[in-house]
CSV table of C-alpha atoms in Angstrom, one decimal:
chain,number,residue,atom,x,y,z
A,5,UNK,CA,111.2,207.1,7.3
A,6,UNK,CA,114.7,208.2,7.4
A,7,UNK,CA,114.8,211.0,5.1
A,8,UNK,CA,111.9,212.4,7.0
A,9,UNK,CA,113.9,213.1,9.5
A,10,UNK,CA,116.4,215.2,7.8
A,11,UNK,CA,113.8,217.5,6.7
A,12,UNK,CA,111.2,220.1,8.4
A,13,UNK,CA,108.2,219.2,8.3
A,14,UNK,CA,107.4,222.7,6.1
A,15,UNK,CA,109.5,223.1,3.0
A,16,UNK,CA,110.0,225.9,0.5
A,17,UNK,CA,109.9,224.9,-2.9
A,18,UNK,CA,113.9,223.8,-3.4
A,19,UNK,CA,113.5,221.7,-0.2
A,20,UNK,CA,110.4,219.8,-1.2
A,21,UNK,CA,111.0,218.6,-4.6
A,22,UNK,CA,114.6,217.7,-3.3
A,23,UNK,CA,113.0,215.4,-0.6
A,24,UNK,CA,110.9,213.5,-3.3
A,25,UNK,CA,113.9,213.2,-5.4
A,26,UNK,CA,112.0,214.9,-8.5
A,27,UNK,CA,112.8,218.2,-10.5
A,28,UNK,CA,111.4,221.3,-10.1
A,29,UNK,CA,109.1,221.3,-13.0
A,30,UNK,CA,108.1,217.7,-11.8
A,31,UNK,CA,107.1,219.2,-8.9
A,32,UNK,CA,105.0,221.8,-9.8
A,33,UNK,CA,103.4,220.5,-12.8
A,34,UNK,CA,102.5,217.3,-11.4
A,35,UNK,CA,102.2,217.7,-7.9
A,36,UNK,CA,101.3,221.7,-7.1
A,37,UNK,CA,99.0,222.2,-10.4
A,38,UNK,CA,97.3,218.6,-10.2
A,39,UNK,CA,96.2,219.8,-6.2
A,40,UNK,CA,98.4,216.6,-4.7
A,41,UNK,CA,99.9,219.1,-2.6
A,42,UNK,CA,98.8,222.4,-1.5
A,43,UNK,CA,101.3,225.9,-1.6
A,44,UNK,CA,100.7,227.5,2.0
A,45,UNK,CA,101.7,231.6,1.4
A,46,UNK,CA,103.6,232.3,5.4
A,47,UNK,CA,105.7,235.1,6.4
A,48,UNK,CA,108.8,233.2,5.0
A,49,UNK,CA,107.4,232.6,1.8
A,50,UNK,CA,105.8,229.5,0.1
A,51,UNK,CA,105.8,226.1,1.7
A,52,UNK,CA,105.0,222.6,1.1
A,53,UNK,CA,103.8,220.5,4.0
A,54,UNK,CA,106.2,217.2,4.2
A,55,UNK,CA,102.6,215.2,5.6
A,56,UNK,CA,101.2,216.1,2.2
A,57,UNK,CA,104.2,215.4,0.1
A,58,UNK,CA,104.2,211.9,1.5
A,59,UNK,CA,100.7,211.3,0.7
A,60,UNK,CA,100.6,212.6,-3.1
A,61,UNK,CA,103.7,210.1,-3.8
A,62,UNK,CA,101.7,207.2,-2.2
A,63,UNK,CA,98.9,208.1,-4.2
A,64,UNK,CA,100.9,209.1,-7.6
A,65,UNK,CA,99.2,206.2,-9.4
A,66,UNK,CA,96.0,206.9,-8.0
């Protein structure tokens, strides 16, 4: 995936819903609240793993 590469693999909130192409409330609501991806607390703050993110939008319909 090409986008992949222009991305970390761990994003902070802006950074993830960005990659998906969805807004923020999208984001949260139906991917952080529904446990299709998990919030990881680090020392920089909140992040999204990019593995995850993939999977949840594979699965959207699921």
């Amino acid at each position: 995936m090409e986008k992949a590469e222009q991305y970390p693999k761990w994003l902070n909130r802006s950074k993830a819903h960005q990659y998906i192409s969805v807004a923020d409330n999208t984001f949260m609501k139906y991917y952080v609240k529904n446990g299709k991806v998990k919030a990881y607390p680090t020392e920089h703050g909140i992040r999204y793993d990019r593995d995850e993110i993939d999977e949840a939008v594979k699965h959207y319909y699921d």
